[in-house]
PDB file of C-alpha atoms in Angstrom:
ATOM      1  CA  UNK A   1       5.936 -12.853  10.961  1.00  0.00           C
ATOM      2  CA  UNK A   2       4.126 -10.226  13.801  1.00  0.00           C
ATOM      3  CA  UNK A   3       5.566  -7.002  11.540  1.00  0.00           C
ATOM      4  CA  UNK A   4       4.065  -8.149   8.217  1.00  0.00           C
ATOM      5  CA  UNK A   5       1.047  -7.319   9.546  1.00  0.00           C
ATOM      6  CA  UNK A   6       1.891  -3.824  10.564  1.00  0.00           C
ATOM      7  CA  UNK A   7       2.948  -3.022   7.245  1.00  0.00           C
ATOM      8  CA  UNK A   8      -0.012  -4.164   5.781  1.00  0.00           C
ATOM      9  CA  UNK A   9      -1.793  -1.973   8.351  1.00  0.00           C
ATOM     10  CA  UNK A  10       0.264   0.861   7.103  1.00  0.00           C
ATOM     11  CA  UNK A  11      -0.427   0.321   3.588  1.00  0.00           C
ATOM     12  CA  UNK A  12      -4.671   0.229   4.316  1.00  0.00           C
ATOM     13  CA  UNK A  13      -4.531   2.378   6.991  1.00  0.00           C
ATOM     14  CA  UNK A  14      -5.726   6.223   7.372  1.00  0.00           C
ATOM     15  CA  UNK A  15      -3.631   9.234   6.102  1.00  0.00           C
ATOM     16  CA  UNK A  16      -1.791   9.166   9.513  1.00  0.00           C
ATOM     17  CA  UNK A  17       0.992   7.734  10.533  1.00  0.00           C
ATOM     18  CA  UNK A  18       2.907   7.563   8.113  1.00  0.00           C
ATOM     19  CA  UNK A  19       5.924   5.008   7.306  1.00  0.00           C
ATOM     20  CA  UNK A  20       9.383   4.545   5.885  1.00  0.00           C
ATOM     21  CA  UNK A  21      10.343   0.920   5.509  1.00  0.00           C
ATOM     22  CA  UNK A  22      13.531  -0.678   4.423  1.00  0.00           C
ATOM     23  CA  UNK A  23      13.094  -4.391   4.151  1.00  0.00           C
ATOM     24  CA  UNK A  24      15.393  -6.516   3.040  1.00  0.00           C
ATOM     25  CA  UNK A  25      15.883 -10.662   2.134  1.00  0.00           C
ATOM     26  CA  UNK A  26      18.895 -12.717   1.501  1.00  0.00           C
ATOM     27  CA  UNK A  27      18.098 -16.035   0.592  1.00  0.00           C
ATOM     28  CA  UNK A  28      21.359 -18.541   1.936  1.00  0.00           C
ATOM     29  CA  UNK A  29      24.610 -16.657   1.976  1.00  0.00           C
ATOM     30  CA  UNK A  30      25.278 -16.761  -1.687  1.00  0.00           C
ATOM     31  CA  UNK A  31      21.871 -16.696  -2.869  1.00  0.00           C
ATOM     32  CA  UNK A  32      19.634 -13.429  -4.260  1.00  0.00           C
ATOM     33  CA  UNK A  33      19.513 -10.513  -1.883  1.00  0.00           C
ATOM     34  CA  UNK A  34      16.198  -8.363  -2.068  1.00  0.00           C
ATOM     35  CA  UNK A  35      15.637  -5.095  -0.948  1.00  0.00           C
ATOM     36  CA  UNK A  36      13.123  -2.219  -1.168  1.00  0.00           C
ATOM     37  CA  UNK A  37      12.009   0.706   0.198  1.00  0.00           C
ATOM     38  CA  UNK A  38       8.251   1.203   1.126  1.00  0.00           C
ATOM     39  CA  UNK A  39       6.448   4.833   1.500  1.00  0.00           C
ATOM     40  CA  UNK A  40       2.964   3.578   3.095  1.00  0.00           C
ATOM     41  CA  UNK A  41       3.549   0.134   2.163  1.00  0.00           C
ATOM     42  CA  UNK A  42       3.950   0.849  -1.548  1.00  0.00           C
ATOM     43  CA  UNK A  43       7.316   0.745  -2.810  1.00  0.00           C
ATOM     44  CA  UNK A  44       9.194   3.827  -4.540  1.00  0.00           C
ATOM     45  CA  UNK A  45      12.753   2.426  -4.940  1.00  0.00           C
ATOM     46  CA  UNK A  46      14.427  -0.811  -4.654  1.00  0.00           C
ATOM     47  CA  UNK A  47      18.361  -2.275  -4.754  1.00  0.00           C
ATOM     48  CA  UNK A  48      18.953  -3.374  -8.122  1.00  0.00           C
ATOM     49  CA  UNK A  49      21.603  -6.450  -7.326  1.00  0.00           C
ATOM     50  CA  UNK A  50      22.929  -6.305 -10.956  1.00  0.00           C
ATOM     51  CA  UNK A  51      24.670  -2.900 -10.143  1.00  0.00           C
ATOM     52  CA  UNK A  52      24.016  -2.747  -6.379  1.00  0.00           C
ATOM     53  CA  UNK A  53      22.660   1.073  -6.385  1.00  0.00           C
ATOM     54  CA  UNK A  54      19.047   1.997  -5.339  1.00  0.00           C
ATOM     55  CA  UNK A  55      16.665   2.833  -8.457  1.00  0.00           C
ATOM     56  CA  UNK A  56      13.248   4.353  -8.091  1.00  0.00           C
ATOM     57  CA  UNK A  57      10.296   2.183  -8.826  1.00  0.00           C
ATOM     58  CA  UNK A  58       7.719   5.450  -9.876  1.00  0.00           C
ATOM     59  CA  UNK A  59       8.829   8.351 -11.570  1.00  0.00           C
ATOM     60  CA  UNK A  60       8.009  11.285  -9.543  1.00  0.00           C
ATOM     61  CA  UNK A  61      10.872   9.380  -6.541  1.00  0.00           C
ATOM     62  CA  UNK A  62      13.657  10.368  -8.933  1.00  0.00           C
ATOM     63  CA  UNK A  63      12.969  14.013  -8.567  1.00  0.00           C
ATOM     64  CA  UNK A  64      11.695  13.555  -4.576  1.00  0.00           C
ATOM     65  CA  UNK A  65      15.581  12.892  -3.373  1.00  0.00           C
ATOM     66  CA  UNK A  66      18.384  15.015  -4.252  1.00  0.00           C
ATOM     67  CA  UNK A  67      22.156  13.801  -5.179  1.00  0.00           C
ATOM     68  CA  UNK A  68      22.938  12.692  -2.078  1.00  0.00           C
ATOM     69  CA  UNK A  69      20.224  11.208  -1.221  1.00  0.00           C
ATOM     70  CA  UNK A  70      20.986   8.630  -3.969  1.00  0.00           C
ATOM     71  CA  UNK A  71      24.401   8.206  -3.296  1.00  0.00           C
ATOM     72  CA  UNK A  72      23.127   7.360   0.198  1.00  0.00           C
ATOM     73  CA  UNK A  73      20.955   4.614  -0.727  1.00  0.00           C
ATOM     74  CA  UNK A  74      23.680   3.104  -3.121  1.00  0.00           C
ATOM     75  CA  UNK A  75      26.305   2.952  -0.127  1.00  0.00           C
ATOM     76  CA  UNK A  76      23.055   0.976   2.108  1.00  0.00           C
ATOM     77  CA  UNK A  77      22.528  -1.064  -0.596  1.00  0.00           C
ATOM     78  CA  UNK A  78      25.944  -2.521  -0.457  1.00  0.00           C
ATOM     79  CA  UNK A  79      26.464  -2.823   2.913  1.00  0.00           C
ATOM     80  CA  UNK A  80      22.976  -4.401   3.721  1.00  0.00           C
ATOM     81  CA  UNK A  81      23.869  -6.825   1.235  1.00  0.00           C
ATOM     82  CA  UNK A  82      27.449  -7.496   2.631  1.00  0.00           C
ATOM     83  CA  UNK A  83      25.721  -7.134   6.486  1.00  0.00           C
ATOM     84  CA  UNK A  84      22.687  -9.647   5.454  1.00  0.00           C
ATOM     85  CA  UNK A  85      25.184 -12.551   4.395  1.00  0.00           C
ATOM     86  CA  UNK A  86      27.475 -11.975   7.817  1.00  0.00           C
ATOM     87  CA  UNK A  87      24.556 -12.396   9.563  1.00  0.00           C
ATOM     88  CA  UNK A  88      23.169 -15.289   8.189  1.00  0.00           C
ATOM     89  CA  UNK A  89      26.781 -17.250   8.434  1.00  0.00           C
ATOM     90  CA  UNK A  90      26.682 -15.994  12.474  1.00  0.00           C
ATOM     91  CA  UNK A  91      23.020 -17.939  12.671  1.00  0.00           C
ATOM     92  CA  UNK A  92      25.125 -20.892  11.333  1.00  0.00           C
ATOM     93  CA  UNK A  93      22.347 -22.696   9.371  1.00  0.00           C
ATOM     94  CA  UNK A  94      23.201 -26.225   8.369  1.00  0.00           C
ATOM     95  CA  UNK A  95      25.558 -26.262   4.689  1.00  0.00           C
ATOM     96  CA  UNK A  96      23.208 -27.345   1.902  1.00  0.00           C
ATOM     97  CA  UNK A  97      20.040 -26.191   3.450  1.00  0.00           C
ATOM     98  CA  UNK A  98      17.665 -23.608   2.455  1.00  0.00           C
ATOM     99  CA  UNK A  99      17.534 -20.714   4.685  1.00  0.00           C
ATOM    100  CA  UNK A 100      16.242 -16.845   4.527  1.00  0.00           C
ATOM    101  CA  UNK A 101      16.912 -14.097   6.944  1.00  0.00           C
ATOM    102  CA  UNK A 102      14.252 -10.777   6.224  1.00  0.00           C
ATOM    103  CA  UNK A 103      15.301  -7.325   7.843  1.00  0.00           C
ATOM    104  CA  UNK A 104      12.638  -4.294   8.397  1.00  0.00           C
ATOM    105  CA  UNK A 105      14.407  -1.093   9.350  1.00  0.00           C
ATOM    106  CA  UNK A 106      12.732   2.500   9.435  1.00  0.00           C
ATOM    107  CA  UNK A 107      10.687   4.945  11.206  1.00  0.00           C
ATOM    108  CA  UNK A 108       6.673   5.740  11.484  1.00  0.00           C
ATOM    109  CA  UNK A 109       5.583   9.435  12.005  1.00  0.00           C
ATOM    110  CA  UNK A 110       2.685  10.125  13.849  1.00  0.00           C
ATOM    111  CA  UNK A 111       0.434  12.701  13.003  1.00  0.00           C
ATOM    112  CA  UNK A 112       0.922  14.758  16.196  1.00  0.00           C
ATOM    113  CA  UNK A 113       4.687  14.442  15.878  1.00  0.00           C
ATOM    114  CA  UNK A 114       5.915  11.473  17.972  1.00  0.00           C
ATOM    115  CA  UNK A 115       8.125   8.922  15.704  1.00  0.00           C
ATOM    116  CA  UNK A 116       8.852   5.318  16.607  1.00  0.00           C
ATOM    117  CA  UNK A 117      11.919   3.891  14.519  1.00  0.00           C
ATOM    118  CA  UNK A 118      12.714  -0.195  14.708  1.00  0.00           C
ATOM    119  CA  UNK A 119      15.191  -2.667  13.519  1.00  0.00           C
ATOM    120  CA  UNK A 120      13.544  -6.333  13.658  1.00  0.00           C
ATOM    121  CA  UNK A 121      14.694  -9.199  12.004  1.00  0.00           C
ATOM    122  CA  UNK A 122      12.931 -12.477  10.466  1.00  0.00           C
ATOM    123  CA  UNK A 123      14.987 -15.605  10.091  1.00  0.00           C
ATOM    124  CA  UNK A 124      12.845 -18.961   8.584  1.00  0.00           C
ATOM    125  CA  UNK A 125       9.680 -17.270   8.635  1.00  0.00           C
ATOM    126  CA  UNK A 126      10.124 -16.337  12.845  1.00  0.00           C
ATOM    127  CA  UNK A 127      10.504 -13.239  14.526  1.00  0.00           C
ATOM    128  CA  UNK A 128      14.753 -13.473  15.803  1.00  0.00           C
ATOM    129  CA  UNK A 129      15.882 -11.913  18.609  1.00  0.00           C
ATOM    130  CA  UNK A 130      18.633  -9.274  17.133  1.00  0.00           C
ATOM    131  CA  UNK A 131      20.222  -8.278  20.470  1.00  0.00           C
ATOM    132  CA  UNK A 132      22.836 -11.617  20.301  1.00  0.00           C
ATOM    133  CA  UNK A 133      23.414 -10.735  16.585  1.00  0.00           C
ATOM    134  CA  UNK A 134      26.716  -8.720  15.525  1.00  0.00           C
ATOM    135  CA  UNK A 135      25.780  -5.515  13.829  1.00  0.00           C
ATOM    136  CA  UNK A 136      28.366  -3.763  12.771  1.00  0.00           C
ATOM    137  CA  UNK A 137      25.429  -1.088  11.325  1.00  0.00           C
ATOM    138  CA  UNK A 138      24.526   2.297  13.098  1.00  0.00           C
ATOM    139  CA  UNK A 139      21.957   1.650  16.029  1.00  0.00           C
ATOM    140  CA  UNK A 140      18.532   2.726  14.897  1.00  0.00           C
ATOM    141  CA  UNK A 141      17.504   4.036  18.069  1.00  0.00           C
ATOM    142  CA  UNK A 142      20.755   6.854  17.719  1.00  0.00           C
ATOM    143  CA  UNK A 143      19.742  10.273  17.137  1.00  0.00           C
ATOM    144  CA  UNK A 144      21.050  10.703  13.763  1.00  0.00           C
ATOM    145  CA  UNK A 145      19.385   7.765  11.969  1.00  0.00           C
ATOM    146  CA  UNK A 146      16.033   8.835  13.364  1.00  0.00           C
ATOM    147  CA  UNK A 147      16.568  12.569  12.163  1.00  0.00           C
ATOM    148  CA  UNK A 148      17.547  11.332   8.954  1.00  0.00           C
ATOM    149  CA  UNK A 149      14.877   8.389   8.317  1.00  0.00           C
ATOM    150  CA  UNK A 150      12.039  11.022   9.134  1.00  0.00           C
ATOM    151  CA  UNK A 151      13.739  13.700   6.725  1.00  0.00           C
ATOM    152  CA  UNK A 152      13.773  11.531   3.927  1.00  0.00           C
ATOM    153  CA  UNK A 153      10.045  10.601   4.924  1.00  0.00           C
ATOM    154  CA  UNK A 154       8.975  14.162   4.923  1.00  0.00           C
ATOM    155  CA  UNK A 155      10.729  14.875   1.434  1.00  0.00           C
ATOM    156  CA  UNK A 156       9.061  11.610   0.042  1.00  0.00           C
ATOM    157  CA  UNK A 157       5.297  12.863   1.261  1.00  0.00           C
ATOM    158  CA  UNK A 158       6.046  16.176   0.229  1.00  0.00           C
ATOM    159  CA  UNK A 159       6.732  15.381  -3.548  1.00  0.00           C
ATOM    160  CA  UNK A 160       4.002  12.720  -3.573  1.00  0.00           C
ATOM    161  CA  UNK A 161       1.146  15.147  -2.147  1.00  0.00           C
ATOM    162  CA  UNK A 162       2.380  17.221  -5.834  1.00  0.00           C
ATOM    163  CA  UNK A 163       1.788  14.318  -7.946  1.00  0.00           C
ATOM    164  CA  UNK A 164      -1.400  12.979  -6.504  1.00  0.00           C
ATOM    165  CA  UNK A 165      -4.303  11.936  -9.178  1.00  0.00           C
ATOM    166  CA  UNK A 166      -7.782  10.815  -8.910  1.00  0.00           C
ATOM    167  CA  UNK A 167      -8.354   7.140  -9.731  1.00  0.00           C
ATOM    168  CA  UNK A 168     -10.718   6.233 -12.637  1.00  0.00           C
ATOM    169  CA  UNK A 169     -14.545   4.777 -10.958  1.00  0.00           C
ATOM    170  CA  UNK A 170     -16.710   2.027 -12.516  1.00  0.00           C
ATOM    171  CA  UNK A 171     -19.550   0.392 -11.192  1.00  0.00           C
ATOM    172  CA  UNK A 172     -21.312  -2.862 -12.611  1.00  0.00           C
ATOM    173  CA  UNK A 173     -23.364  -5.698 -12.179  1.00  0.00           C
ATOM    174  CA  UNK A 174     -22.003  -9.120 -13.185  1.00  0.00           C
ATOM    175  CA  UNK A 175     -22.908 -12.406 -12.779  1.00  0.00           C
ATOM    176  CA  UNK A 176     -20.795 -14.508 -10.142  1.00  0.00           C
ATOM    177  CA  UNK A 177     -17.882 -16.973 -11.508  1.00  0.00           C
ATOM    178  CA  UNK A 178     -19.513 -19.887  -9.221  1.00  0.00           C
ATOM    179  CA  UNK A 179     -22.915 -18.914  -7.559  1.00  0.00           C
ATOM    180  CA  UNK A 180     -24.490 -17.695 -10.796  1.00  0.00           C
ATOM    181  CA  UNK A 181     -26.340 -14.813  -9.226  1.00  0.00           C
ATOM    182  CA  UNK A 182     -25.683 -11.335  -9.961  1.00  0.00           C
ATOM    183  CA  UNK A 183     -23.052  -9.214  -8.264  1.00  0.00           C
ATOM    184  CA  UNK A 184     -23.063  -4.964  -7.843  1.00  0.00           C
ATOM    185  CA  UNK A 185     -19.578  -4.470  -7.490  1.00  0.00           C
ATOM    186  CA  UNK A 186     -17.755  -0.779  -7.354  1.00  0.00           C
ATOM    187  CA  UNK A 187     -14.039  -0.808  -8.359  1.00  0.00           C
ATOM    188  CA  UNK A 188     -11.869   2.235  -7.810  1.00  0.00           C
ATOM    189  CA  UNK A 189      -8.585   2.233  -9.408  1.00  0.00           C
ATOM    190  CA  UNK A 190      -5.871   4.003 -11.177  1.00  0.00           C
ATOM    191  CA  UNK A 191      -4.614   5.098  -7.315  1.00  0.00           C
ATOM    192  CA  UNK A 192      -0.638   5.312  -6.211  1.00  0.00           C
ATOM    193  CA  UNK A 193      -0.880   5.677  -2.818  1.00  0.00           C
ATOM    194  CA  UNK A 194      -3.380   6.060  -0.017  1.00  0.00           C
ATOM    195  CA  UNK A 195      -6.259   3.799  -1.368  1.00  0.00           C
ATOM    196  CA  UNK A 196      -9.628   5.475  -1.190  1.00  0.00           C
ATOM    197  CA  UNK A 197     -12.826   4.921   1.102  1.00  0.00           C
ATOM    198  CA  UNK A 198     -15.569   2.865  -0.878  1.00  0.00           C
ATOM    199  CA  UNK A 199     -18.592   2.270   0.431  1.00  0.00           C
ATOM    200  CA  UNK A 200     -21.903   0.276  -0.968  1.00  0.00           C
ATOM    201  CA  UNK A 201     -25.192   1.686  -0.423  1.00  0.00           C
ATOM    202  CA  UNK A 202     -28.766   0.193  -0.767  1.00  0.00           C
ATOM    203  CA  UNK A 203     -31.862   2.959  -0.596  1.00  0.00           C
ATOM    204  CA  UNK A 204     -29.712   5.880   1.655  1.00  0.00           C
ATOM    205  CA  UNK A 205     -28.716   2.536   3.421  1.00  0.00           C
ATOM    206  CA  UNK A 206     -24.845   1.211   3.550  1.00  0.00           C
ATOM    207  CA  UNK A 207     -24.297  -2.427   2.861  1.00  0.00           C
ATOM    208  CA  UNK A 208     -22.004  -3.590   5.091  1.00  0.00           C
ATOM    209  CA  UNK A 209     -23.017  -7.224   5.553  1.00  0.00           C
ATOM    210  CA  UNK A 210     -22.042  -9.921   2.884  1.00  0.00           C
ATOM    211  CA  UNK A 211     -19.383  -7.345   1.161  1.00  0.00           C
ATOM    212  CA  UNK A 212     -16.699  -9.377  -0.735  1.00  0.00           C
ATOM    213  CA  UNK A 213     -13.370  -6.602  -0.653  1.00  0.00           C
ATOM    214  CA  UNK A 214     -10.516  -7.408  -3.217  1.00  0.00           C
ATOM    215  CA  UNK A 215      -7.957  -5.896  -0.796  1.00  0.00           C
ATOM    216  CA  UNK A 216      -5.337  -3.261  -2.941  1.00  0.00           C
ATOM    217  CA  UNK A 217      -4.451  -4.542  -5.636  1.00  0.00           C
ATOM    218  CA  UNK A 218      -1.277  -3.566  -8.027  1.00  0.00           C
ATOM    219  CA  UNK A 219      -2.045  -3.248 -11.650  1.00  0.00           C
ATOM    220  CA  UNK A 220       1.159  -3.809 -13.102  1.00  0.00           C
ATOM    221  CA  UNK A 221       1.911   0.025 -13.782  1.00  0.00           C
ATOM    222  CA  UNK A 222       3.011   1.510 -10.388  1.00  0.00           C
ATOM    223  CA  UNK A 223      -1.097   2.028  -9.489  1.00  0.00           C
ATOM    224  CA  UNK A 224      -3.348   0.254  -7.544  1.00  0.00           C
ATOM    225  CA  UNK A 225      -7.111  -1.119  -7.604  1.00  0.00           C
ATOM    226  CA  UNK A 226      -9.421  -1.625  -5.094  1.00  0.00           C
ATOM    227  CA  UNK A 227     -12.553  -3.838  -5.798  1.00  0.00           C
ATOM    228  CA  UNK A 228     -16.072  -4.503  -3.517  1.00  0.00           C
ATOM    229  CA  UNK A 229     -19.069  -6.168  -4.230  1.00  0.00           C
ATOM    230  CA  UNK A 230     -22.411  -7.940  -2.751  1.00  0.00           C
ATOM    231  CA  UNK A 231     -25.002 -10.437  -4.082  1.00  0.00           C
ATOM    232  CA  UNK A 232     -27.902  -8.853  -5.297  1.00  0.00           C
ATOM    233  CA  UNK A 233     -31.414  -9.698  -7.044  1.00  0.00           C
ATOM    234  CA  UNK A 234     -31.718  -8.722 -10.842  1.00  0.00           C
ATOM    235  CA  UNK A 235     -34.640  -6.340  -9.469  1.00  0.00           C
ATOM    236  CA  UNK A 236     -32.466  -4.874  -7.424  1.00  0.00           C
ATOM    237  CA  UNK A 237     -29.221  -3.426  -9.176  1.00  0.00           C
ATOM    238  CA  UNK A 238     -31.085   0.321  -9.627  1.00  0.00           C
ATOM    239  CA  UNK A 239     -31.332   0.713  -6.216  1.00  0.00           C
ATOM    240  CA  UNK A 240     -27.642   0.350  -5.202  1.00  0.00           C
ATOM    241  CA  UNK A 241     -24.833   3.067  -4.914  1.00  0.00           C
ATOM    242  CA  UNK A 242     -21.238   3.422  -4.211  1.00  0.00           C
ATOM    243  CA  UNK A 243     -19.109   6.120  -2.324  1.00  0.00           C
ATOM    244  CA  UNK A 244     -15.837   6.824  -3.003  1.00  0.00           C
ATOM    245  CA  UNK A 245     -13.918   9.113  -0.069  1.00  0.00           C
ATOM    246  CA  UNK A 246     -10.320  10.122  -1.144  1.00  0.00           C
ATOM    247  CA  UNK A 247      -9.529  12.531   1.679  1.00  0.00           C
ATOM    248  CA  UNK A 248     -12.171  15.220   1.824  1.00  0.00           C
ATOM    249  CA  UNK A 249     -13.924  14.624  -1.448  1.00  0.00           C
ATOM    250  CA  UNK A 250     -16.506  12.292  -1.616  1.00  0.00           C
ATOM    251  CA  UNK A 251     -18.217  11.314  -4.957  1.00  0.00           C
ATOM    252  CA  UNK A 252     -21.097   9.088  -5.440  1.00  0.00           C
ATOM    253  CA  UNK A 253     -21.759   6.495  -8.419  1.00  0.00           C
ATOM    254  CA  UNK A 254     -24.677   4.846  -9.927  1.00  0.00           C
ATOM    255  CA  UNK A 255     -25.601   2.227 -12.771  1.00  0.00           C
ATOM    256  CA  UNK A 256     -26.354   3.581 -16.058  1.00  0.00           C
ATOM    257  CA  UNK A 257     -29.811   2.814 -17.023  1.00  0.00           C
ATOM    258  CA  UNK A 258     -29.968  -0.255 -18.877  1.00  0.00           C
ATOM    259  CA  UNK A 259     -27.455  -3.482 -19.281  1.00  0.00           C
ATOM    260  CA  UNK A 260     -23.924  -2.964 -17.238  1.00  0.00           C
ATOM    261  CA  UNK A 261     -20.744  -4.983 -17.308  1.00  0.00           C
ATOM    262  CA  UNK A 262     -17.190  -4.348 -16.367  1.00  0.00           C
ATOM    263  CA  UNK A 263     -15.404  -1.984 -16.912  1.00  0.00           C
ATOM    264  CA  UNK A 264     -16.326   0.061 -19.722  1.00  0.00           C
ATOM    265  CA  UNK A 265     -17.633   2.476 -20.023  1.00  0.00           C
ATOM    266  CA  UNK A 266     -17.210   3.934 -16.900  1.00  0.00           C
ATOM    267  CA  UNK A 267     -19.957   4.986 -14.588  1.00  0.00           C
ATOM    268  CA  UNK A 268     -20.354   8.750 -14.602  1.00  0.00           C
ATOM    269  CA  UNK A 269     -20.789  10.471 -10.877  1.00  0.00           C
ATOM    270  CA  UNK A 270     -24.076  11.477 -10.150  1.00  0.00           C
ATOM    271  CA  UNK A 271     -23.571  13.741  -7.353  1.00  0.00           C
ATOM    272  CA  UNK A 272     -20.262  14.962  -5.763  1.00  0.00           C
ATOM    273  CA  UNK A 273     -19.745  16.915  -1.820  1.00  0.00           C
ATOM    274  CA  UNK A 274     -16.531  17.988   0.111  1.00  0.00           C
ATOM    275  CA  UNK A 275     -17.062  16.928   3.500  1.00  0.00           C
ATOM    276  CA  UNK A 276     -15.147  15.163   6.556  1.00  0.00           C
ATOM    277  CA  UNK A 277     -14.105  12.456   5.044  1.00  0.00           C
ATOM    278  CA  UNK A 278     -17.165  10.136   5.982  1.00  0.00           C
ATOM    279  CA  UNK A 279     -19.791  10.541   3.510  1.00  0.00           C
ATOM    280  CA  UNK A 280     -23.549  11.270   3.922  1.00  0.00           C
ATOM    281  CA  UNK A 281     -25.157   8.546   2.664  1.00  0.00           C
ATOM    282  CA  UNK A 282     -26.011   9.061  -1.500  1.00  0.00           C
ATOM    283  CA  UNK A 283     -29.571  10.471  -2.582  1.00  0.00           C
ATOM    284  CA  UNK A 284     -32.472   8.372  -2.814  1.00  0.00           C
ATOM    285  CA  UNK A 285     -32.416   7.138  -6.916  1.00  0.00           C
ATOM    286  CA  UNK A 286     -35.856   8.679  -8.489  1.00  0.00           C
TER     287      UNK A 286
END
């Protein structure tokens, strides 16, 4: 579906805008009913259908949202459930076959103020038109749902600017699963949120041609990784260099001297700059 792709442009994209995102699947009307809530594309809380209250998924959410807050998101996660399966009996899907209906609800805040809320619905993998639907749910457009999906946005962004950390760096060279030829590769990770500019340099140069990017990955503990790499020569790995921009702060990374291979021990930074965010291009290696 079309807004899959804007949360994924969300969840990549700069430090502005910046996104609240309920989505939301029931699959058949008496099958499981998923639902999270997304802060930049990663999710900090989620309906847990056992007891059909919102948890958080990282620690620092529990102490983001106050009391009511919570008892907030366990009344929505009731009612989305009850709303999801009267809506998918209106669409009157044939008995006995599999169906899904997906719901993404929220608001985006724009870095000079402006803030665009939406409703859309997916039903079967397709993009439905909600306006012949019967909603018996709060229009999103209203005043009140707006003021209070960017409040809980700005208390979100405001505890998670406190508990912020710098993601662990490595660089390596290692030899290529199916081509057999050497890789320089630069992975960043260790990061909850807003993943971090890397960039590949050869000689003051940036690589930008024949870059390989894992895309953000999760690793399994509420972090993230991000991976790139390019083909190189065995003659060449000493002269390549990777950037790593997390807001203002740029700090560059080199090979050890010697025999690399991922990840330990991790590359130390050879030289480190506050700038604008887009980084001068390393120092020539001596």
């Amino acid at each position: 579906m079309r807004w899959i792709y804007l949360l994924l442009f969300l969840r990549t994209g700069s430090s502005s805008p910046h996104a609240l995102v309920h989505m939301g699947a029931l699959l058949s009307p008496s099958g499981p009913f998923l639902h999270s809530t997304l802060l930049d594309g990663l999710p900090v809380a989620r309906c847990k259908p056992e007891k059909e209250i919102l948890g958080p998924t990282q620690p620092w959410v529990s102490a983001a949202l106050g009391t009511e807050d919570w008892e907030r998101g366990d009344r929505m996660c009731r009612e989305e459930k009850a709303r999801f399966m009267e809506t998918l009996l209106q669409l009157g899907d044939p008995p006995g076959v599999a169906s899904v209906l997906q719901k993404r609800r929220g608001c985006v805040l724009e870095d000079d103020g402006r803030v665009t809320v939406f409703d859309d619905y997916g039903h079967n993998g397709e993009d439905l038109d909600n306006s012949s639907l019967t909603d018996s749910s709060p229009a999103t457009g209203s005043v009140k749902d707006k003021r209070e999906c960017v409040a809980l946005l700005k208390k979100l962004l405001k505890r998670r600017k406190k508990r912020q950390v710098h993601p662990e760096v490595f660089v390596f060279v290692k030899m290529g699963k199916f081509t057999q030829l050497p890789y320089f590769s630069c992975l960043t990770t260790g990061f909850e949120f807003e993943a971090p500019k890397v960039r590949l340099y050869r000689k003051r140069q940036e690589v930008t041609r024949g870059v390989w990017s894992s895309g953000v990955r999760p690793n399994g503990d509420g972090t993230f990784q991000l991976r790139k790499s390019v083909e190189i020569t065995e003659e060449e790995g000493q002269e390549y260099y990777c950037s790593v921009t997390e807001g203002n702060f740029t700090s560059t990374w080199r090979l050890e001297p010697g025999p690399s291979s991922p990840p330990h021990p991790p590359a130390q930074p050879h030289h480190t700059e506050s700038g604008s965010g887009s980084p001068s291009p390393p120092p020539a290696h001596p």
